[in-house]
Amino acid sequence: MKNTFSQGSRAACANALRMLAIDAVQAANSGHPGMPMGMADIAEALWRHHLRHDPSDPAWLDRDRFVLSNGHGSMLLYALLHLSGYDLPMDELKRFRQLHSRTPGHPELGMTPGVETTTGPLGQGIANAVGMALAEKLLADEFNRPGHVVVDHRTYAFLGDGCLMEGISHEACSLAGTWQLSKLIAFYDDNGISIDGDVKGWFGDDTPGRFEAYGWKVLREVDGHDFDALDRAITQAHRADRPVLICCRTTIGKGSPNRAGTAKVHGEALGHDEIALTRAALGWTAPPFEVPEDVRAAWSASERGAILSGAWRQRFAEYALAYPDLARELLRRHDRGAPLTAQTEEALRLACDKAEARAAAIATRKASQDVLQEVAPAMPELLGGSADLTGSNLTDWRGHRPLKGASTGNHVHYGVREFGMAAIMNGAMLHGGYRPFGGTFLAFSDYARNSVRMSALMKLPVVHVYTHDSIGLGEDGPTHQPVEHASSLRLIPGLDVWRPADATETAVAWRESLRRADGPSCLLLTRQALPHAGDGRSRQDDIARGAYVLRRPAGEQLALMASGSEVGVALAAAAQLAEAGIPARVVSVPCLDVFERQDASWRRDVIPRHLPRLAIEAGSTGLWWRYVGEDGDVVGIDRFGESAPAGDLFQLFGITADAVATRARALLRSAA
């Protein structure tokens, strides 16, 4: 067998990726060696010869982005990062999939330097890549000037059959074609194998034809193990005026004499005997986790990366001299952790004050739009959107610039693509430069849920706007009336779920969501008008703590707790009870998640244990029992809704002041 080590050859460099993946999966006795072995040649072609990156500065603004959408092949990415020169020592590869290692089972943002996004749920990586390419296009349009190009990079993605089977790939890739994202290049690992075996029995799509129909340029049947063919394909892709799919025919587990081309190599270690045979077949004589010096030297991207990033810094310095304000703004917006500007904070203050002073009965979806009218002109990084419901979600504002087709703008028409919208927002947030938000009906948060979960997992401060938040939407019926959705979203760790009771709470919810830098927020907003809940005092600071006392009468005998539209019901019920000589506290709970982060004394003062407690929310009751206790009561809905006017539905389900007052009296009797 020919020794592939000689002169750090391309084959040797690719085999280094294969063997590191094989050795790490074997050491962990867990993982997916097949994809890294099959895509190693493609990775070598891209990373060593075309990718613009700097291992010493993983956050360099104008770097190319790389997304491993088929994230189960994470060892390919870890091997690439290690060999290229990122701060990922060999000891971390040896600890693949072990507790607290920087090489988790699937790539995780913030865990490993050089990882651009958390991937693993198939299809979401390529959707994130679409969001990154969109952000690059918008930033380039906004900041580049003649003779001063400072935003000019590509987004590359690896994806497999599983990514293409997931419906989200259709949603996102269709938009990428419509938007003509010419800086997006995807490599399809066409190996014909998934966990269950040969995919022909369940995946007969004409993938190239599908992407051509989206408006992509497709390079068909590229040999994924021919370095020259891969170089030609990448060079051709760079000249395209639209996104490019490079269809690479590969062999999963390439190099393994007995498992290559089979499902057996997809998701389990090769075993010592097969590894020995693979080493022999590849001519790889180095021991496990060792890379020959000439191969390691051939892989190092440190010198080239420093030259590339240094040249960009020089260009940026010249740009800053010519356009100092633009340069400062671009750097500010690139920093995801940067606080809001004084201009944005002032716009938020004004929005909150106006809502509080107006004291009007208004649908919270309209109150949300009122906030946007104030804030959007003062926050250029705000990137809004809706999944074909702009006129219902009210996510636009005066002076917004709609992004349709190949245009650029600051309000995105996502079409009926809730899942794709949420993942694209994640990608735009990951790229930097924008604070995305997008809207749909709350019932359709189910379509987007896994991307919302990924927002939370990656701690991305995107805002998910969900309107028509209860049976209050009325006649559209149970298909559109959310019941379990608020509680379901509250179960996602790190996600702040706001359900405001009036315009003031809505404005504060927006303020706190935009101030947040460590995670996403959901705003659950009504179709129907809600009365002003205030009593003349300023509530803004209290609202920001997630729950607060709206009414605290002397001699109170019980506490009524509610969120959103039911706060008005609780206030009306308390008024009835007061007439009957029963003083009742009223607690508004706009955000349980924020409330749980408050100090214990605040939580005890707001929701007192010494009073009987009754919670009211037009949705699932389960989570509320935690707050009312086994001796309390919950007024809610634990069945699907019906098609009828909203008023009839609230009567039917007993979510009225009369019904709540009756339940409150019964609760007091049982507590006596």
PDB file of C-alpha atoms in Angstrom, residues 313-490:
ATOM      1  CA  ARG A 313      -8.207  45.085   9.022  1.00  0.00           C
ATOM      2  CA  GLN A 314      -6.170  47.323   6.786  1.00  0.00           C
ATOM      3  CA  ARG A 315      -9.164  47.736   4.458  1.00  0.00           C
ATOM      4  CA  PHE A 316     -11.386  48.420   7.434  1.00  0.00           C
ATOM      5  CA  ALA A 317      -8.976  51.055   8.777  1.00  0.00           C
ATOM      6  CA  GLU A 318      -9.183  52.857   5.426  1.00  0.00           C
ATOM      7  CA  TYR A 319     -12.966  52.509   5.501  1.00  0.00           C
ATOM      8  CA  ALA A 320     -13.071  53.947   9.034  1.00  0.00           C
ATOM      9  CA  LEU A 321     -11.133  56.993   7.884  1.00  0.00           C
ATOM     10  CA  ALA A 322     -13.526  57.567   5.025  1.00  0.00           C
ATOM     11  CA  TYR A 323     -16.727  56.625   6.878  1.00  0.00           C
ATOM     12  CA  PRO A 324     -16.095  56.797  10.631  1.00  0.00           C
ATOM     13  CA  ASP A 325     -19.761  56.699  11.658  1.00  0.00           C
ATOM     14  CA  LEU A 326     -20.485  53.659   9.516  1.00  0.00           C
ATOM     15  CA  ALA A 327     -17.398  51.876  10.834  1.00  0.00           C
ATOM     16  CA  ARG A 328     -18.402  52.431  14.448  1.00  0.00           C
ATOM     17  CA  GLU A 329     -21.946  51.295  13.763  1.00  0.00           C
ATOM     18  CA  LEU A 330     -20.823  48.118  11.998  1.00  0.00           C
ATOM     19  CA  LEU A 331     -18.541  47.162  14.887  1.00  0.00           C
ATOM     20  CA  ARG A 332     -21.263  47.910  17.431  1.00  0.00           C
ATOM     21  CA  ARG A 333     -23.782  45.757  15.656  1.00  0.00           C
ATOM     22  CA  HIS A 334     -21.333  42.915  15.168  1.00  0.00           C
ATOM     23  CA  ASP A 335     -21.068  42.579  18.956  1.00  0.00           C
ATOM     24  CA  ARG A 336     -24.062  40.451  20.014  1.00  0.00           C
ATOM     25  CA  GLY A 337     -23.510  41.329  23.662  1.00  0.00           C
ATOM     26  CA  ALA A 338     -23.425  45.098  23.171  1.00  0.00           C
ATOM     27  CA  PRO A 339     -26.053  47.045  25.122  1.00  0.00           C
ATOM     28  CA  LEU A 340     -28.761  48.942  23.318  1.00  0.00           C
ATOM     29  CA  THR A 341     -27.835  52.430  22.201  1.00  0.00           C
ATOM     30  CA  ALA A 342     -29.002  55.461  24.121  1.00  0.00           C
ATOM     31  CA  GLN A 343     -31.222  56.285  21.144  1.00  0.00           C
ATOM     32  CA  THR A 344     -32.927  52.892  21.310  1.00  0.00           C
ATOM     33  CA  GLU A 345     -33.327  53.073  25.086  1.00  0.00           C
ATOM     34  CA  GLU A 346     -34.921  56.495  24.754  1.00  0.00           C
ATOM     35  CA  ALA A 347     -37.345  55.167  22.121  1.00  0.00           C
ATOM     36  CA  LEU A 348     -38.271  52.276  24.425  1.00  0.00           C
ATOM     37  CA  ARG A 349     -38.786  54.668  27.350  1.00  0.00           C
ATOM     38  CA  LEU A 350     -41.019  56.814  25.193  1.00  0.00           C
ATOM     39  CA  ALA A 351     -43.006  53.774  24.004  1.00  0.00           C
ATOM     40  CA  CYS A 352     -43.565  52.606  27.594  1.00  0.00           C
ATOM     41  CA  ASP A 353     -44.513  56.067  28.826  1.00  0.00           C
ATOM     42  CA  LYS A 354     -46.942  56.640  25.949  1.00  0.00           C
ATOM     43  CA  ALA A 355     -48.650  53.311  26.549  1.00  0.00           C
ATOM     44  CA  GLU A 356     -48.991  54.020  30.256  1.00  0.00           C
ATOM     45  CA  ALA A 357     -50.258  57.565  29.759  1.00  0.00           C
ATOM     46  CA  ARG A 358     -52.751  56.611  27.042  1.00  0.00           C
ATOM     47  CA  ALA A 359     -54.466  54.088  29.337  1.00  0.00           C
ATOM     48  CA  ALA A 360     -56.509  52.857  26.375  1.00  0.00           C
ATOM     49  CA  ALA A 361     -58.320  49.595  25.704  1.00  0.00           C
ATOM     50  CA  ILE A 362     -56.325  48.058  22.872  1.00  0.00           C
ATOM     51  CA  ALA A 363     -55.378  44.661  21.485  1.00  0.00           C
ATOM     52  CA  THR A 364     -51.881  43.799  22.613  1.00  0.00           C
ATOM     53  CA  ARG A 365     -50.911  42.954  19.024  1.00  0.00           C
ATOM     54  CA  LYS A 366     -51.724  46.590  18.165  1.00  0.00           C
ATOM     55  CA  ALA A 367     -49.891  47.784  21.273  1.00  0.00           C
ATOM     56  CA  SER A 368     -46.902  45.792  20.028  1.00  0.00           C
ATOM     57  CA  GLN A 369     -47.023  47.576  16.689  1.00  0.00           C
ATOM     58  CA  ASP A 370     -47.183  50.890  18.515  1.00  0.00           C
ATOM     59  CA  VAL A 371     -43.913  49.989  20.228  1.00  0.00           C
ATOM     60  CA  LEU A 372     -42.354  49.168  16.869  1.00  0.00           C
ATOM     61  CA  GLN A 373     -43.452  52.541  15.499  1.00  0.00           C
ATOM     62  CA  GLU A 374     -41.332  54.194  18.191  1.00  0.00           C
ATOM     63  CA  VAL A 375     -38.409  51.789  18.370  1.00  0.00           C
ATOM     64  CA  ALA A 376     -37.724  50.617  14.822  1.00  0.00           C
ATOM     65  CA  PRO A 377     -36.567  54.006  13.487  1.00  0.00           C
ATOM     66  CA  ALA A 378     -34.175  54.256  16.459  1.00  0.00           C
ATOM     67  CA  MET A 379     -32.855  50.693  16.145  1.00  0.00           C
ATOM     68  CA  PRO A 380     -31.372  50.096  12.693  1.00  0.00           C
ATOM     69  CA  GLU A 381     -30.337  46.542  13.575  1.00  0.00           C
ATOM     70  CA  LEU A 382     -33.960  45.491  14.055  1.00  0.00           C
ATOM     71  CA  LEU A 383     -34.918  42.946  11.371  1.00  0.00           C
ATOM     72  CA  GLY A 384     -38.625  42.201  11.478  1.00  0.00           C
ATOM     73  CA  GLY A 385     -40.792  39.742   9.669  1.00  0.00           C
ATOM     74  CA  SER A 386     -43.841  37.536   9.563  1.00  0.00           C
ATOM     75  CA  ALA A 387     -44.823  34.161   8.185  1.00  0.00           C
ATOM     76  CA  ASP A 388     -47.407  35.572   5.754  1.00  0.00           C
ATOM     77  CA  LEU A 389     -49.446  37.203   8.520  1.00  0.00           C
ATOM     78  CA  THR A 390     -48.049  40.724   8.624  1.00  0.00           C
ATOM     79  CA  GLY A 391     -51.495  42.322   8.617  1.00  0.00           C
ATOM     80  CA  SER A 392     -52.584  40.073  11.494  1.00  0.00           C
ATOM     81  CA  ASN A 393     -49.370  39.931  13.528  1.00  0.00           C
ATOM     82  CA  LEU A 394     -48.816  43.686  13.000  1.00  0.00           C
ATOM     83  CA  THR A 395     -45.063  43.218  12.804  1.00  0.00           C
ATOM     84  CA  ASP A 396     -44.510  46.089  10.382  1.00  0.00           C
ATOM     85  CA  TRP A 397     -44.192  49.804  11.072  1.00  0.00           C
ATOM     86  CA  ARG A 398     -44.350  53.106   9.231  1.00  0.00           C
ATOM     87  CA  GLY A 399     -41.323  53.502   6.994  1.00  0.00           C
ATOM     88  CA  HIS A 400     -40.290  49.829   7.035  1.00  0.00           C
ATOM     89  CA  ARG A 401     -38.592  48.524   3.908  1.00  0.00           C
ATOM     90  CA  PRO A 402     -40.081  45.192   2.785  1.00  0.00           C
ATOM     91  CA  LEU A 403     -37.646  42.496   1.710  1.00  0.00           C
ATOM     92  CA  LYS A 404     -39.227  40.709  -1.211  1.00  0.00           C
ATOM     93  CA  GLY A 405     -37.448  38.649  -3.828  1.00  0.00           C
ATOM     94  CA  ALA A 406     -33.859  39.738  -4.388  1.00  0.00           C
ATOM     95  CA  SER A 407     -34.386  43.158  -2.789  1.00  0.00           C
ATOM     96  CA  THR A 408     -32.966  44.240   0.548  1.00  0.00           C
ATOM     97  CA  GLY A 409     -34.914  45.680   3.440  1.00  0.00           C
ATOM     98  CA  ASN A 410     -35.619  45.463   7.150  1.00  0.00           C
ATOM     99  CA  HIS A 411     -38.927  43.580   7.147  1.00  0.00           C
ATOM    100  CA  VAL A 412     -38.857  40.029   5.795  1.00  0.00           C
ATOM    101  CA  HIS A 413     -41.786  38.353   4.093  1.00  0.00           C
ATOM    102  CA  TYR A 414     -41.114  34.716   5.017  1.00  0.00           C
ATOM    103  CA  GLY A 415     -44.246  33.305   3.429  1.00  0.00           C
ATOM    104  CA  VAL A 416     -46.013  30.399   5.118  1.00  0.00           C
ATOM    105  CA  ARG A 417     -42.807  29.028   6.622  1.00  0.00           C
ATOM    106  CA  GLU A 418     -42.914  29.232  10.426  1.00  0.00           C
ATOM    107  CA  PHE A 419     -40.152  26.678  11.060  1.00  0.00           C
ATOM    108  CA  GLY A 420     -37.884  28.111   8.395  1.00  0.00           C
ATOM    109  CA  MET A 421     -38.507  31.647   9.632  1.00  0.00           C
ATOM    110  CA  ALA A 422     -37.415  30.807  13.174  1.00  0.00           C
ATOM    111  CA  ALA A 423     -34.257  29.003  12.012  1.00  0.00           C
ATOM    112  CA  ILE A 424     -33.351  31.761   9.562  1.00  0.00           C
ATOM    113  CA  MET A 425     -33.751  34.306  12.368  1.00  0.00           C
ATOM    114  CA  ASN A 426     -31.348  32.205  14.436  1.00  0.00           C
ATOM    115  CA  GLY A 427     -28.869  32.240  11.566  1.00  0.00           C
ATOM    116  CA  ALA A 428     -29.096  36.005  11.102  1.00  0.00           C
ATOM    117  CA  MET A 429     -28.580  36.491  14.843  1.00  0.00           C
ATOM    118  CA  LEU A 430     -25.590  34.139  14.802  1.00  0.00           C
ATOM    119  CA  HIS A 431     -24.040  36.006  11.903  1.00  0.00           C
ATOM    120  CA  GLY A 432     -24.181  39.308  13.706  1.00  0.00           C
ATOM    121  CA  GLY A 433     -25.404  42.736  12.693  1.00  0.00           C
ATOM    122  CA  TYR A 434     -29.128  42.238  13.271  1.00  0.00           C
ATOM    123  CA  ARG A 435     -31.697  41.649  16.013  1.00  0.00           C
ATOM    124  CA  PRO A 436     -34.356  39.544  14.298  1.00  0.00           C
ATOM    125  CA  PHE A 437     -37.973  39.090  15.262  1.00  0.00           C
ATOM    126  CA  GLY A 438     -40.729  37.279  13.435  1.00  0.00           C
ATOM    127  CA  GLY A 439     -44.446  36.720  13.833  1.00  0.00           C
ATOM    128  CA  THR A 440     -47.130  34.104  13.377  1.00  0.00           C
ATOM    129  CA  PHE A 441     -50.189  32.871  15.261  1.00  0.00           C
ATOM    130  CA  LEU A 442     -49.466  31.239  18.614  1.00  0.00           C
ATOM    131  CA  ALA A 443     -51.089  27.986  17.487  1.00  0.00           C
ATOM    132  CA  PHE A 444     -48.442  27.729  14.780  1.00  0.00           C
ATOM    133  CA  SER A 445     -45.562  28.028  17.218  1.00  0.00           C
ATOM    134  CA  ASP A 446     -45.765  24.232  17.110  1.00  0.00           C
ATOM    135  CA  TYR A 447     -44.413  24.357  13.560  1.00  0.00           C
ATOM    136  CA  ALA A 448     -41.483  26.488  14.712  1.00  0.00           C
ATOM    137  CA  ARG A 449     -40.944  24.898  18.107  1.00  0.00           C
ATOM    138  CA  ASN A 450     -37.654  23.107  17.526  1.00  0.00           C
ATOM    139  CA  SER A 451     -36.058  26.259  16.164  1.00  0.00           C
ATOM    140  CA  VAL A 452     -37.389  28.171  19.172  1.00  0.00           C
ATOM    141  CA  ARG A 453     -35.774  25.503  21.334  1.00  0.00           C
ATOM    142  CA  MET A 454     -32.511  26.027  19.448  1.00  0.00           C
ATOM    143  CA  SER A 455     -32.794  29.792  20.056  1.00  0.00           C
ATOM    144  CA  ALA A 456     -32.888  28.999  23.759  1.00  0.00           C
ATOM    145  CA  LEU A 457     -30.157  26.354  23.620  1.00  0.00           C
ATOM    146  CA  MET A 458     -27.822  28.812  21.879  1.00  0.00           C
ATOM    147  CA  LYS A 459     -28.941  31.738  24.091  1.00  0.00           C
ATOM    148  CA  LEU A 460     -29.808  33.861  21.060  1.00  0.00           C
ATOM    149  CA  PRO A 461     -31.793  37.021  21.861  1.00  0.00           C
ATOM    150  CA  VAL A 462     -34.260  36.727  19.006  1.00  0.00           C
ATOM    151  CA  VAL A 463     -37.895  37.669  19.598  1.00  0.00           C
ATOM    152  CA  HIS A 464     -40.741  35.375  18.573  1.00  0.00           C
ATOM    153  CA  VAL A 465     -43.991  37.326  18.228  1.00  0.00           C
ATOM    154  CA  TYR A 466     -47.085  35.119  18.568  1.00  0.00           C
ATOM    155  CA  THR A 467     -50.504  36.732  18.185  1.00  0.00           C
ATOM    156  CA  HIS A 468     -54.071  35.375  18.474  1.00  0.00           C
ATOM    157  CA  ASP A 469     -53.015  33.905  21.775  1.00  0.00           C
ATOM    158  CA  SER A 470     -56.195  32.183  23.022  1.00  0.00           C
ATOM    159  CA  ILE A 471     -59.830  31.314  22.325  1.00  0.00           C
ATOM    160  CA  GLY A 472     -60.165  35.089  22.090  1.00  0.00           C
ATOM    161  CA  LEU A 473     -59.407  34.831  18.374  1.00  0.00           C
ATOM    162  CA  GLY A 474     -62.935  33.448  18.010  1.00  0.00           C
ATOM    163  CA  GLU A 475     -64.519  31.948  14.950  1.00  0.00           C
ATOM    164  CA  ASP A 476     -61.458  30.268  13.385  1.00  0.00           C
ATOM    165  CA  GLY A 477     -62.034  27.475  15.855  1.00  0.00           C
ATOM    166  CA  PRO A 478     -59.896  24.842  17.593  1.00  0.00           C
ATOM    167  CA  THR A 479     -57.375  24.480  14.762  1.00  0.00           C
ATOM    168  CA  HIS A 480     -56.282  28.046  15.392  1.00  0.00           C
ATOM    169  CA  GLN A 481     -57.119  28.489  19.072  1.00  0.00           C
ATOM    170  CA  PRO A 482     -54.046  27.803  21.223  1.00  0.00           C
ATOM    171  CA  VAL A 483     -54.670  25.898  24.436  1.00  0.00           C
ATOM    172  CA  GLU A 484     -51.456  24.186  25.514  1.00  0.00           C
ATOM    173  CA  HIS A 485     -49.053  26.488  23.699  1.00  0.00           C
ATOM    174  CA  ALA A 486     -48.220  29.034  26.398  1.00  0.00           C
ATOM    175  CA  SER A 487     -47.469  26.305  28.926  1.00  0.00           C
ATOM    176  CA  SER A 488     -45.565  24.309  26.353  1.00  0.00           C
ATOM    177  CA  LEU A 489     -43.310  27.233  25.518  1.00  0.00           C
ATOM    178  CA  ARG A 490     -42.737  27.934  29.204  1.00  0.00           C
TER     179      ARG A 490
END
